[in-house]
XYZ file of C-alpha atoms in Angstrom:
752
model
C -12.762 -5.865 -6.059
C -11.343 -7.826 -3.419
C -14.860 -10.428 -3.457
C -14.839 -10.124 -7.638
C -11.188 -11.322 -7.423
C -11.651 -14.154 -4.996
C -14.904 -15.685 -7.056
C -12.754 -15.176 -10.551
C -10.109 -17.311 -8.323
C -12.495 -20.136 -7.186
C -14.069 -20.386 -10.756
C -10.532 -20.607 -12.441
C -9.839 -22.962 -10.018
C -12.808 -25.071 -11.010
C -12.446 -24.595 -14.572
C -8.841 -25.728 -14.351
C -9.986 -28.995 -13.699
C -11.022 -29.637 -17.631
C -6.885 -29.270 -18.316
C -5.199 -33.180 -19.296
C -1.797 -33.882 -18.207
C -1.554 -37.064 -20.091
C -1.155 -41.043 -18.661
C 2.118 -40.042 -16.794
C 1.921 -42.045 -13.287
C 3.701 -39.207 -12.292
C 0.712 -36.717 -12.131
C -1.569 -37.657 -9.444
C -4.737 -36.545 -9.341
C -5.595 -34.073 -6.834
C -6.577 -35.327 -3.514
C -10.463 -33.781 -2.057
C -10.002 -31.579 0.274
C -11.056 -32.013 4.071
C -13.645 -29.606 5.451
C -10.926 -27.803 7.464
C -9.087 -27.456 4.288
C -11.790 -25.814 2.339
C -12.169 -23.787 5.690
C -9.042 -22.207 5.950
C -8.467 -21.850 1.875
C -8.242 -18.281 1.209
C -8.172 -17.323 -2.636
C -6.208 -13.916 -2.097
C -2.936 -14.159 -2.920
C -0.262 -15.048 0.215
C 2.789 -14.725 -1.993
C 3.424 -13.271 -5.909
C 1.318 -15.064 -8.293
C 0.143 -14.728 -11.735
C -3.483 -15.600 -13.445
C -4.812 -16.372 -16.953
C -7.627 -13.957 -17.397
C -10.899 -16.528 -18.596
C -13.657 -14.895 -20.912
C -13.953 -17.803 -23.043
C -13.631 -21.199 -21.509
C -13.706 -23.106 -24.321
C -10.082 -21.870 -24.841
C -8.683 -23.498 -21.662
C -6.924 -26.788 -22.533
C -3.070 -28.128 -22.230
C -1.162 -26.292 -24.757
C 1.144 -29.714 -25.034
C -1.691 -32.541 -25.271
C -5.334 -31.448 -26.578
C -7.720 -32.883 -24.734
C -10.787 -32.625 -27.690
C -12.911 -31.777 -25.221
C -16.686 -30.976 -25.765
C -17.154 -27.456 -26.398
C -18.351 -24.758 -23.519
C -20.836 -22.348 -24.625
C -20.855 -19.389 -22.560
C -19.014 -16.777 -21.436
C -17.538 -16.137 -17.999
C -18.470 -12.811 -16.360
C -16.616 -12.148 -14.581
C -13.955 -13.327 -16.389
C -12.217 -16.594 -14.566
C -8.461 -16.181 -13.130
C -6.686 -19.577 -13.546
C -3.479 -19.568 -11.569
C -0.898 -20.338 -13.832
C 1.927 -22.509 -12.837
C 5.493 -21.519 -11.536
C 8.878 -22.983 -12.901
C 11.266 -21.378 -10.367
C 11.065 -18.434 -7.541
C 13.763 -16.695 -6.245
C 13.753 -13.865 -2.898
C 16.641 -11.428 -2.569
C 15.691 -9.212 0.512
C 18.299 -6.188 1.563
C 17.846 -4.928 5.134
C 18.788 -1.159 5.840
C 18.197 0.038 9.054
C 14.705 0.243 9.447
C 13.661 -0.776 5.460
C 13.291 -3.697 3.738
C 14.491 -3.817 -0.699
C 12.749 -7.275 -1.902
C 13.308 -8.081 -5.439
C 11.145 -11.794 -6.439
C 12.086 -12.906 -9.434
C 9.965 -15.888 -10.953
C 8.746 -17.972 -13.898
C 5.575 -18.805 -14.745
C 3.600 -20.661 -17.587
C 0.642 -20.580 -19.516
C -0.473 -24.181 -18.884
C -4.445 -23.979 -19.235
C -4.582 -22.494 -22.974
C -4.572 -23.769 -26.059
C -1.652 -23.271 -28.062
C -3.095 -21.427 -30.920
C -5.103 -19.266 -28.394
C -4.169 -16.227 -26.049
C -5.184 -14.397 -23.413
C -4.467 -11.461 -20.334
C -2.155 -12.425 -17.638
C -3.176 -10.782 -14.372
C -0.165 -10.398 -11.614
C -0.747 -10.099 -8.117
C 1.892 -9.196 -6.013
C 0.891 -9.146 -1.584
C 3.882 -6.736 -0.191
C 4.659 -6.922 3.552
C 4.587 -4.036 6.446
C 3.736 -0.241 4.520
C 4.738 -2.208 1.725
C 5.273 0.207 -1.947
C 5.526 -0.951 -4.808
C 9.086 0.007 -6.629
C 8.890 -1.722 -10.445
C 8.142 -4.841 -12.170
C 9.610 -6.456 -15.414
C 8.351 -9.255 -17.698
C 9.992 -11.041 -20.353
C 7.793 -12.927 -22.916
C 9.492 -14.915 -26.227
C 8.241 -11.524 -28.839
C 7.772 -9.002 -26.158
C 9.249 -7.096 -22.883
C 7.087 -4.734 -20.518
C 8.244 -3.014 -17.653
C 6.780 -0.334 -15.586
C 8.368 3.224 -15.350
C 7.518 6.406 -12.483
C 7.166 9.547 -14.922
C 5.460 13.285 -13.594
C 2.123 14.266 -14.620
C 3.291 16.681 -17.603
C 4.955 13.246 -19.279
C 1.221 11.590 -19.375
C 0.981 13.089 -22.926
C 3.359 10.364 -24.186
C 1.274 7.177 -23.124
C -1.051 6.325 -26.393
C -4.226 5.202 -24.323
C -5.457 4.688 -20.463
C -5.659 1.463 -19.044
C -8.374 -0.612 -17.600
C -9.545 -0.550 -13.991
C -7.540 -3.359 -13.061
C -4.286 -2.348 -14.815
C -1.975 -1.280 -11.908
C -4.251 -0.853 -9.412
C -4.345 -2.436 -5.420
C -6.813 -5.009 -5.365
C -5.941 -3.975 -1.184
C -3.717 -1.844 0.472
C -1.073 -4.531 0.533
C -1.690 -6.325 -3.006
C -0.719 -4.853 -6.088
C -1.751 -5.751 -9.535
C -1.107 -5.494 -12.894
C -2.131 -7.162 -16.440
C -0.194 -7.925 -19.600
C -2.412 -8.340 -22.559
C -2.214 -11.363 -24.639
C -0.202 -13.792 -23.877
C 0.183 -17.414 -26.088
C -0.705 -20.608 -24.551
C 2.083 -22.860 -23.245
C 4.127 -19.381 -23.416
C 6.670 -19.104 -20.338
C 6.677 -15.828 -18.484
C 9.925 -14.325 -16.650
C 8.717 -12.057 -14.076
C 10.760 -9.633 -11.478
C 9.037 -7.739 -8.895
C 10.709 -4.802 -6.239
C 9.194 -3.387 -3.677
C 10.269 -2.426 -0.240
C 8.257 -2.641 3.070
C 9.162 -2.166 6.964
C 10.781 -4.115 9.457
C 8.685 -4.976 12.362
C 9.963 -4.192 15.758
C 9.416 -5.825 19.284
C 11.126 -6.351 21.994
C 14.686 -4.897 20.552
C 14.293 -7.289 17.880
C 13.941 -6.448 13.971
C 11.816 -9.010 11.871
C 11.568 -8.955 8.059
C 8.127 -10.926 6.891
C 7.699 -11.369 3.332
C 4.758 -13.127 1.726
C 6.176 -16.500 0.573
C 3.106 -19.177 0.960
C 2.562 -20.692 -2.348
C -0.676 -22.548 -2.932
C -0.784 -26.288 -4.474
C -2.266 -25.747 -7.508
C 0.611 -23.486 -8.264
C 2.912 -26.527 -8.710
C 3.871 -27.850 -12.034
C 2.132 -31.419 -12.618
C 4.363 -34.115 -12.752
C 7.320 -34.719 -10.546
C 10.094 -35.069 -12.658
C 9.808 -31.328 -13.199
C 12.512 -29.265 -11.691
C 11.310 -26.852 -9.047
C 14.286 -24.376 -7.933
C 13.639 -22.280 -5.028
C 16.028 -19.931 -3.987
C 16.711 -17.201 -1.048
C 19.152 -14.711 -0.747
C 19.328 -12.566 2.280
C 21.629 -9.310 3.501
C 21.309 -7.190 6.398
C 23.319 -4.052 7.074
C 23.074 -2.114 10.085
C 25.466 0.242 9.559
C 29.396 0.326 10.745
C 30.345 -1.108 13.764
C 26.840 -2.614 15.449
C 26.773 -6.309 15.813
C 23.921 -7.915 14.695
C 22.949 -11.224 15.925
C 20.312 -13.649 13.922
C 17.536 -14.560 16.405
C 15.218 -17.079 14.063
C 14.452 -17.977 10.593
C 11.621 -19.582 8.800
C 13.516 -21.193 6.391
C 17.145 -23.294 6.431
C 19.105 -20.777 5.860
C 23.413 -20.922 5.535
C 25.439 -17.943 6.769
C 28.238 -16.920 4.027
C 29.121 -13.519 5.391
C 29.435 -12.270 9.186
C 30.784 -8.693 9.515
C 30.269 -5.738 11.937
C 27.166 -4.226 11.121
C 26.466 -6.908 8.430
C 24.839 -11.074 8.205
C 24.532 -12.575 4.702
C 22.311 -15.561 4.444
C 21.475 -17.991 1.211
C 19.294 -20.952 0.341
C 18.877 -22.886 -2.707
C 17.047 -26.277 -3.108
C 15.231 -28.294 -5.361
C 11.612 -28.885 -3.962
C 8.832 -31.071 -4.617
C 6.563 -28.726 -3.471
C 6.959 -24.774 -3.200
C 7.077 -22.378 -0.064
C 4.133 -22.686 2.390
C 4.702 -20.108 4.662
C 6.071 -16.834 4.572
C 9.943 -16.154 4.895
C 10.563 -14.473 8.700
C 13.960 -13.432 9.860
C 14.384 -11.776 13.247
C 17.451 -10.443 14.538
C 18.747 -7.991 17.118
C 21.064 -5.147 17.220
C 23.065 -5.720 20.453
C 22.396 -3.449 23.155
C 20.134 -3.035 26.513
C 20.115 1.045 26.760
C 19.204 3.425 23.740
C 21.684 3.907 21.141
C 21.931 5.212 17.568
C 24.401 6.506 15.220
C 24.469 9.025 11.869
C 25.292 8.007 8.385
C 26.910 10.324 6.026
C 26.666 10.101 2.772
C 27.106 12.015 -0.771
C 24.343 12.219 -3.312
C 24.388 10.330 -6.568
C 26.019 12.264 -9.616
C 22.441 12.279 -11.366
C 20.433 13.675 -8.125
C 19.023 16.851 -8.404
C 19.623 17.672 -5.110
C 23.571 18.028 -4.637
C 23.410 18.793 -0.799
C 24.919 15.583 1.465
C 22.688 13.421 3.182
C 22.924 12.158 6.111
C 20.493 9.456 8.243
C 20.190 9.847 11.923
C 18.895 6.660 13.932
C 17.771 6.043 17.973
C 16.944 2.552 18.778
C 15.149 2.579 22.200
C 17.045 -1.136 22.874
C 15.735 -4.136 24.739
C 15.161 -2.938 28.329
C 12.019 -4.109 29.834
C 11.505 -2.014 32.794
C 12.284 1.384 31.184
C 9.833 4.099 32.446
C 7.205 5.388 30.540
C 5.663 8.690 30.126
C 2.232 9.224 32.364
C -0.818 10.472 30.205
C -3.424 12.663 29.878
C -5.293 11.205 26.899
C -8.280 12.298 25.052
C -9.748 10.048 22.612
C -11.542 12.333 20.217
C -13.731 9.896 17.580
C -15.386 10.275 14.255
C -18.842 9.357 14.211
C -20.430 10.323 11.379
C -22.503 8.001 9.439
C -19.957 6.836 7.133
C -18.172 5.159 10.318
C -21.368 3.167 10.541
C -20.807 -0.932 10.541
C -17.557 -2.240 10.876
C -15.554 1.276 11.250
C -17.287 1.861 14.402
C -17.292 -1.136 16.048
C -13.678 -1.992 15.457
C -13.090 1.705 16.588
C -14.970 0.926 19.981
C -13.673 -2.601 20.466
C -9.771 -1.013 20.035
C -10.924 1.630 22.203
C -12.230 -0.210 25.390
C -9.145 -2.208 24.650
C -6.909 1.050 24.989
C -8.932 2.184 27.909
C -8.257 -0.951 29.709
C -4.804 -0.840 29.086
C -4.207 2.779 31.132
C -2.414 3.296 33.985
C -4.140 4.027 37.102
C -2.175 7.325 37.471
C -3.385 8.583 33.949
C -6.119 10.467 33.093
C -8.423 10.406 30.091
C -11.176 11.914 28.308
C -13.337 10.883 25.488
C -15.122 12.948 22.583
C -17.212 11.439 19.894
C -18.216 13.991 17.082
C -19.968 14.397 13.963
C -22.008 17.021 13.067
C -22.186 17.916 17.093
C -19.554 16.758 20.277
C -20.515 14.693 22.510
C -18.292 14.434 25.863
C -17.998 11.252 28.495
C -16.677 13.964 31.093
C -16.498 17.947 31.663
C -13.089 17.400 32.776
C -10.008 14.364 32.394
C -10.924 11.332 35.018
C -8.269 9.531 36.510
C -7.589 5.738 35.067
C -9.797 4.185 37.965
C -11.722 0.861 37.447
C -14.606 2.215 38.073
C -14.218 5.246 35.981
C -13.082 3.016 32.674
C -16.179 1.149 33.478
C -18.198 3.811 33.128
C -16.420 4.867 30.187
C -17.087 1.977 28.372
C -20.721 1.984 29.046
C -20.906 5.717 27.806
C -18.930 4.203 24.452
C -21.896 1.324 23.774
C -24.530 4.199 24.704
C -23.219 7.102 22.699
C -20.969 5.557 19.653
C -23.868 5.401 17.367
C -23.243 6.592 13.928
C -24.958 9.637 11.989
C -24.550 12.978 11.162
C -21.813 14.834 9.422
C -18.408 15.916 10.310
C -16.769 18.592 11.816
C -13.297 18.144 13.047
C -12.210 21.685 14.570
C -14.693 21.983 17.355
C -13.984 19.027 19.548
C -10.366 19.528 19.049
C -10.098 22.590 19.643
C -11.956 21.262 23.148
C -9.568 18.895 23.499
C -6.540 20.811 23.472
C -8.259 23.292 25.894
C -8.847 20.575 28.820
C -5.429 19.432 29.404
C -3.436 20.678 32.948
C -0.188 20.780 31.417
C 1.745 19.903 34.165
C 4.678 18.724 33.966
C 3.719 15.075 35.094
C 2.311 13.971 31.885
C 2.703 14.071 28.519
C -0.553 15.478 26.966
C -1.925 13.241 23.889
C -5.007 13.415 21.599
C -5.804 10.541 19.550
C -7.978 11.357 16.635
C -9.983 8.864 14.326
C -11.439 9.774 11.568
C -12.706 8.527 7.804
C -14.061 11.697 6.325
C -12.222 15.076 4.618
C -13.827 19.020 5.709
C -13.508 21.945 4.246
C -11.613 23.963 6.645
C -8.265 21.536 7.110
C -5.356 23.902 6.510
C -7.255 26.239 8.885
C -7.340 23.601 11.742
C -3.842 22.685 11.131
C -3.171 27.069 11.363
C -5.085 26.880 14.689
C -2.851 23.824 16.070
C 0.047 25.393 15.595
C -0.845 28.885 17.166
C -1.410 26.943 20.242
C 1.517 25.073 20.024
C 3.482 27.786 20.084
C 2.797 28.749 23.371
C 5.108 28.428 26.015
C 4.605 24.018 27.569
C 6.956 22.240 28.969
C 5.576 19.427 26.730
C 2.776 20.182 23.912
C 0.143 18.099 23.312
C 1.102 15.351 20.874
C -1.882 14.055 17.906
C -2.065 10.654 17.186
C -3.702 10.635 14.095
C -5.865 7.734 12.613
C -7.446 7.658 9.182
C -9.667 5.087 7.941
C -10.011 4.315 4.272
C -9.617 6.898 1.524
C -12.158 9.505 1.585
C -10.114 11.347 4.334
C -6.868 13.065 4.233
C -4.482 11.436 5.165
C -1.771 14.158 4.435
C -3.675 16.086 6.602
C -3.772 13.553 9.506
C -0.230 13.498 9.023
C 0.758 17.002 9.022
C -1.088 17.254 12.606
C 0.899 14.500 14.560
C 4.379 16.139 12.442
C 3.220 19.439 13.994
C 2.697 18.287 17.072
C 5.997 15.568 17.772
C 3.222 12.600 17.315
C 2.735 9.472 15.189
C 0.203 8.628 12.262
C -1.421 5.774 10.941
C -3.886 4.533 8.609
C -6.000 1.239 7.727
C -7.075 1.863 3.954
C -9.137 -0.975 3.935
C -11.625 -1.650 7.026
C -10.150 -5.267 7.854
C -7.145 -3.641 9.313
C -8.805 -1.052 12.025
C -8.293 -3.064 14.612
C -4.290 -4.612 13.904
C -3.288 -0.623 12.795
C -5.208 1.339 15.432
C -3.945 -1.402 18.202
C -0.209 -0.425 17.109
C -0.799 3.521 17.099
C -2.453 3.359 20.641
C 0.398 0.896 21.979
C 3.252 3.627 20.345
C 1.697 6.541 22.215
C 1.644 4.546 25.233
C 4.873 3.515 25.637
C 7.078 7.115 24.769
C 10.131 6.712 26.665
C 12.133 9.995 25.564
C 10.103 13.116 24.637
C 11.906 16.675 23.568
C 14.092 15.510 21.282
C 16.634 18.043 19.755
C 20.347 17.794 18.435
C 23.046 20.074 19.178
C 26.365 20.922 16.865
C 24.722 21.838 14.147
C 25.344 25.934 14.045
C 27.894 25.349 11.069
C 25.930 23.495 8.352
C 24.227 25.360 5.782
C 21.063 24.818 3.795
C 20.268 22.229 6.742
C 17.119 20.605 6.389
C 15.767 17.589 8.548
C 12.557 15.179 8.226
C 10.672 15.414 10.327
C 10.550 18.509 11.868
C 9.860 19.000 14.463
C 11.482 15.711 15.732
C 8.866 12.625 16.848
C 9.288 11.545 20.502
C 11.579 7.507 20.700
C 9.026 5.248 21.860
C 9.914 1.701 22.985
C 7.724 0.099 20.428
C 9.621 1.476 17.445
C 13.068 2.858 16.552
C 13.338 6.647 15.240
C 14.782 7.441 12.284
C 15.830 11.098 10.764
C 17.155 12.148 7.457
C 18.345 14.965 5.974
C 20.282 17.134 3.660
C 23.336 20.184 4.051
C 25.979 21.830 3.112
C 29.405 22.103 4.856
C 31.117 20.026 7.272
C 29.075 17.468 9.366
C 30.052 17.707 13.082
C 32.364 14.131 14.247
C 29.906 13.811 16.663
C 26.309 14.720 17.316
C 24.750 15.468 20.529
C 20.934 13.850 20.844
C 19.089 15.755 24.057
C 15.498 14.665 25.785
C 13.637 14.384 28.257
C 13.002 11.601 30.163
C 9.372 9.928 31.757
C 10.754 10.791 35.428
C 11.434 14.006 33.960
C 15.599 14.338 33.950
C 17.596 15.302 30.966
C 18.999 12.986 28.728
C 21.711 12.979 26.744
C 23.322 10.729 23.752
C 26.443 11.188 21.678
C 25.851 9.920 18.071
C 29.421 9.193 16.161
C 29.119 10.462 12.660
C 30.219 7.882 9.984
C 30.072 7.889 6.125
C 29.006 5.189 4.387
C 28.692 4.096 0.566
C 27.329 0.337 1.229
C 23.691 1.349 2.382
C 22.033 3.557 -0.247
C 20.448 6.388 1.937
C 18.910 8.032 -1.143
C 16.864 4.820 -1.732
C 16.237 4.063 1.862
C 15.134 7.618 2.794
C 13.246 8.376 -0.110
C 9.358 7.232 0.724
C 9.848 8.873 4.402
C 10.846 12.290 2.683
C 8.395 12.003 -0.243
C 5.190 11.551 2.217
C 6.881 14.345 4.562
C 6.938 16.941 2.047
C 3.738 16.002 0.342
C 2.063 16.791 3.358
C 4.182 20.281 3.523
C 2.983 20.845 -0.319
C -0.575 20.061 0.585
C -0.434 22.706 3.499
C 1.824 25.495 1.844
C 0.241 24.572 -1.703
C 4.203 25.545 -2.601
C 4.362 24.034 -6.932
C 8.292 24.393 -6.614
C 7.744 21.799 -3.293
C 5.448 19.663 -5.935
C 8.007 19.799 -8.689
C 10.778 18.741 -6.021
C 8.692 15.487 -4.942
C 8.242 14.600 -8.100
C 11.817 14.915 -9.127
C 12.399 12.683 -6.006
C 9.965 10.007 -6.843
C 11.159 9.578 -10.136
C 14.953 9.572 -9.219
C 14.140 6.511 -6.688
C 10.995 4.756 -8.258
C 8.934 5.662 -5.546
C 5.240 6.271 -6.418
C 4.288 10.006 -5.299
C 0.444 11.966 -5.674
C 2.635 14.023 -8.393
C 4.013 11.035 -10.648
C 2.192 8.110 -12.359
C 3.119 4.933 -13.436
C 3.110 3.609 -16.445
C 3.425 0.330 -18.561
C 6.296 0.091 -21.265
C 5.710 -2.191 -24.096
C 8.794 -2.944 -26.428
C 8.369 -5.455 -28.937
C 11.572 -7.555 -29.786
C 13.380 -7.005 -32.997
C 14.159 -9.618 -35.452
C 17.584 -10.115 -36.402
C 18.082 -9.958 -40.037
C 20.866 -11.307 -42.148
C 22.757 -8.854 -43.717
C 23.729 -10.067 -47.988
C 24.639 -6.971 -49.754
C 28.003 -8.144 -51.169
C 28.117 -9.501 -54.838
C 31.786 -10.659 -54.197
C 32.586 -14.354 -53.657
C 34.207 -13.673 -49.875
C 34.433 -16.096 -47.138
C 33.192 -13.880 -44.494
C 30.083 -14.687 -42.264
C 27.057 -12.626 -43.028
C 26.302 -10.006 -40.924
C 22.942 -9.497 -38.130
C 21.256 -6.942 -37.548
C 18.622 -6.306 -35.173
C 15.628 -4.531 -36.242
C 14.769 -1.318 -34.098
C 12.464 -1.992 -31.323
C 9.256 -0.620 -30.949
C 8.077 0.956 -27.444
C 4.400 1.728 -26.946
C 3.148 3.618 -23.236
C 0.375 2.846 -21.215
C -0.786 5.096 -18.469
C -1.865 3.152 -15.658
C -4.590 3.994 -12.913
C -3.035 6.635 -10.497
C -2.274 4.639 -7.450
C -1.831 7.617 -5.240
C -4.451 7.673 -1.575
C -5.356 11.116 -2.819
C -5.879 14.474 -0.604
C -9.544 12.657 0.363
C -12.793 12.981 -0.464
C -15.278 15.596 0.509
C -18.041 15.303 -1.804
C -18.162 12.091 -0.384
C -17.677 12.979 3.229
C -20.709 15.314 2.973
C -22.750 11.803 1.409
C -21.714 9.598 4.444
C -20.104 7.313 1.956
C -18.906 4.069 4.115
C -14.784 3.564 3.546
C -14.055 0.721 0.590
C -17.578 1.983 -1.099
C -17.272 3.017 -4.869
C -19.954 4.192 -6.827
C -21.554 1.834 -8.491
C -22.268 2.020 -12.625
C -25.924 1.851 -13.434
C -26.632 -1.984 -14.630
C -27.788 -2.329 -17.910
C -31.306 -2.553 -17.714
C -31.546 0.495 -15.945
C -29.701 2.254 -18.492
C -32.514 0.342 -21.188
C -35.364 1.520 -19.268
C -33.641 5.087 -18.913
C -33.524 4.951 -22.699
C -37.338 3.950 -23.204
C -38.706 6.412 -20.792
C -36.340 9.081 -22.490
C -38.227 8.199 -25.429
C -41.253 8.410 -24.153
C -41.338 11.310 -22.561
C -39.823 13.021 -25.507
C -43.046 11.077 -28.103
C -45.352 12.614 -25.488
C -44.059 16.156 -25.596
C -44.461 16.162 -29.378
C -48.204 14.666 -28.816
C -50.960 14.548 -26.378
C -52.321 11.297 -24.953
C -56.222 12.156 -26.301
C -54.720 12.415 -30.015
C -52.966 9.682 -29.314
C -55.708 7.228 -28.506
C -57.772 8.494 -31.293
C -55.323 8.113 -33.698
C -54.570 4.507 -32.878
C -58.732 3.626 -32.254
C -59.262 4.512 -36.077
C -56.139 1.854 -37.253
C -56.198 -0.918 -38.942
C -54.450 -4.320 -37.451
C -51.567 -4.581 -39.854
C -50.806 -1.036 -39.268
C -51.432 -1.726 -35.392
C -48.680 -4.155 -35.202
C -46.085 -2.248 -37.393
C -46.611 0.930 -34.953
C -45.875 -1.276 -31.896
C -42.518 -2.830 -33.415
C -41.243 0.568 -34.245
C -42.035 1.984 -30.679
C -40.527 -1.811 -29.033
C -37.519 -0.368 -31.025
C -37.545 3.087 -29.782
C -37.861 1.507 -26.372
C -34.519 -0.925 -26.948
C -32.521 1.616 -28.229
C -33.542 4.582 -26.862
C -31.799 8.022 -28.584
C -28.762 8.170 -29.481
C -27.070 10.115 -26.784
C -28.754 6.621 -24.139
C -26.636 4.573 -26.465
C -23.584 6.551 -25.439
C -24.666 5.652 -21.716
C -25.074 1.964 -22.402
C -22.025 1.942 -24.045
C -20.190 3.906 -21.608
C -21.571 2.203 -18.553
C -20.646 -1.124 -19.563
C -16.661 -0.535 -20.884
C -18.525 -0.547 -24.338
């Protein structure tokens, strides 16, 4: 889909050159691009974009000034995508703890289609770190569209199933949605909402929002007003000082309170923003710090227990000691890893080995249907052993075979020495699903119940959508580890390096909390509590009944094996929407638990949380609601001559609901794993020519079943020329049409 999208946009940009903008001298002709500009140009969106979907190039024209160009024959297959010109853009960002909520409101015009014609418009929304779409609203003169999350039981309310490009992800961070049949010259008002994570580095939190617009969305003519607006609010909780570090756009400070910052920017511009909106801030502290926020649930919340959120930040102390490690890399080298997945994994693994401390211990287990060990025991991370390991990786990491995770994982857990001076880590990388995943979780659980001071941590990494990401997440949660994923192969290196960096920088382990004995129906996510790393904050959430203590004591073990404790003050807050901030984390953790336990009540709870907060889940789906705006009719019922103004009555609005594509990651694809299908590869439909050939062969096969070859030869030899011509034409038509079933196959294989 990505390659087809880029080609369609490229075709659309070329097709847009047909548009005539009149003799306005303010309209400058497009400057020819240099070779360097062409090389750096990307047709993948780097900001919210709208495109006109053009199947018939003859409709492309200026809706205000017809150019009467020669007729264009043929059609665009796939349809070209012409980027629509943008009239205004507004960005609002609200940052809470480690999460940001983004709202983008923009106005686009269908400037490239005749006023008498219409076309579909396709929206593409790139999101930042771990972005999750929350909702889209579209306003047209006569219609409006909005998305909504519904449970799977509500699917019966929808009237049809959307096309494949409707409500799907072009890439893991780019959400797309199509709006049907918009007239040429129409102004489209769009509001897009999503959430994303803040990046953390050296004590600073950074918001990075895609906000770089290409030149070809700038309206033609310098006289057209172009307004750009940015509003930013930061709320880190009461009693915490927030310090602004850097910003990419000229913001003006509007608010400064304890724990809060507010900024604003508005300007009439000649050209739209050419850079992402990036804002960095720090919460001043050199040591580990945190707080506990308390809040009552909203009135309509299905769970009326009190809410709490506990945050632990590592601080910006650079010389903090990290745990020594015993790390075993358990890496999938099955046939589906062939190509970029295994090459990128090898690169990251070699880099990770080079960053090990000389006192760390390591080993490598490669697996497919079998397992292959670098060494029979853990090796000290000396320069020589790392060189040997790098050579071994180059020789043995050859993609092939099936996938068996249990055997290498079990052997890895038996290799650790379980000394108090090292933290045992298993770094698991896979792109496939296996049948015995729940059994693997039970084996790990029984192993973790053994009494060790520091149990093995599993840092799991999933590649593509064929592996079961909830299985990998469950392994990480059970062992106090972490999980990450690369849903597309282009992000493997970055994501895997992030995960290993977090695993290598643990500063506080075996975290637990005191003073909670008096609470009832207490629930915390995740359980058990993961380790605290210097590479990012630790955010916990939960529900309870009773009176929360004024101070929560957090305990743990430092890298020098000394005990650590920190008193966290509990604060009531109303201006941070904890239910929205924590909804995605809770849904993902509960989904992993529901998968493991196969608990239907838990699935229903997840669906309710998903609907209430507008966050996608595996047990809900997104629908598109189309609303026809009612006409205003003047009521004239009275026959008396009364000087009263006539009443205006608005006709009832009609709604049509469309079920969009399922945008969850799913629970893995065991069949694709067995067939060793590479990540990102989709099953291809047969081409039209192949279907016709199948039809012809099927029809001819049936004819042969009725009549033998010798009979056919004898019959044909006695035919005159006219009969032979008629028979040839008849058989040719049969070869093209085939049987009725094959015709249905042809239609279904090519969208009718």
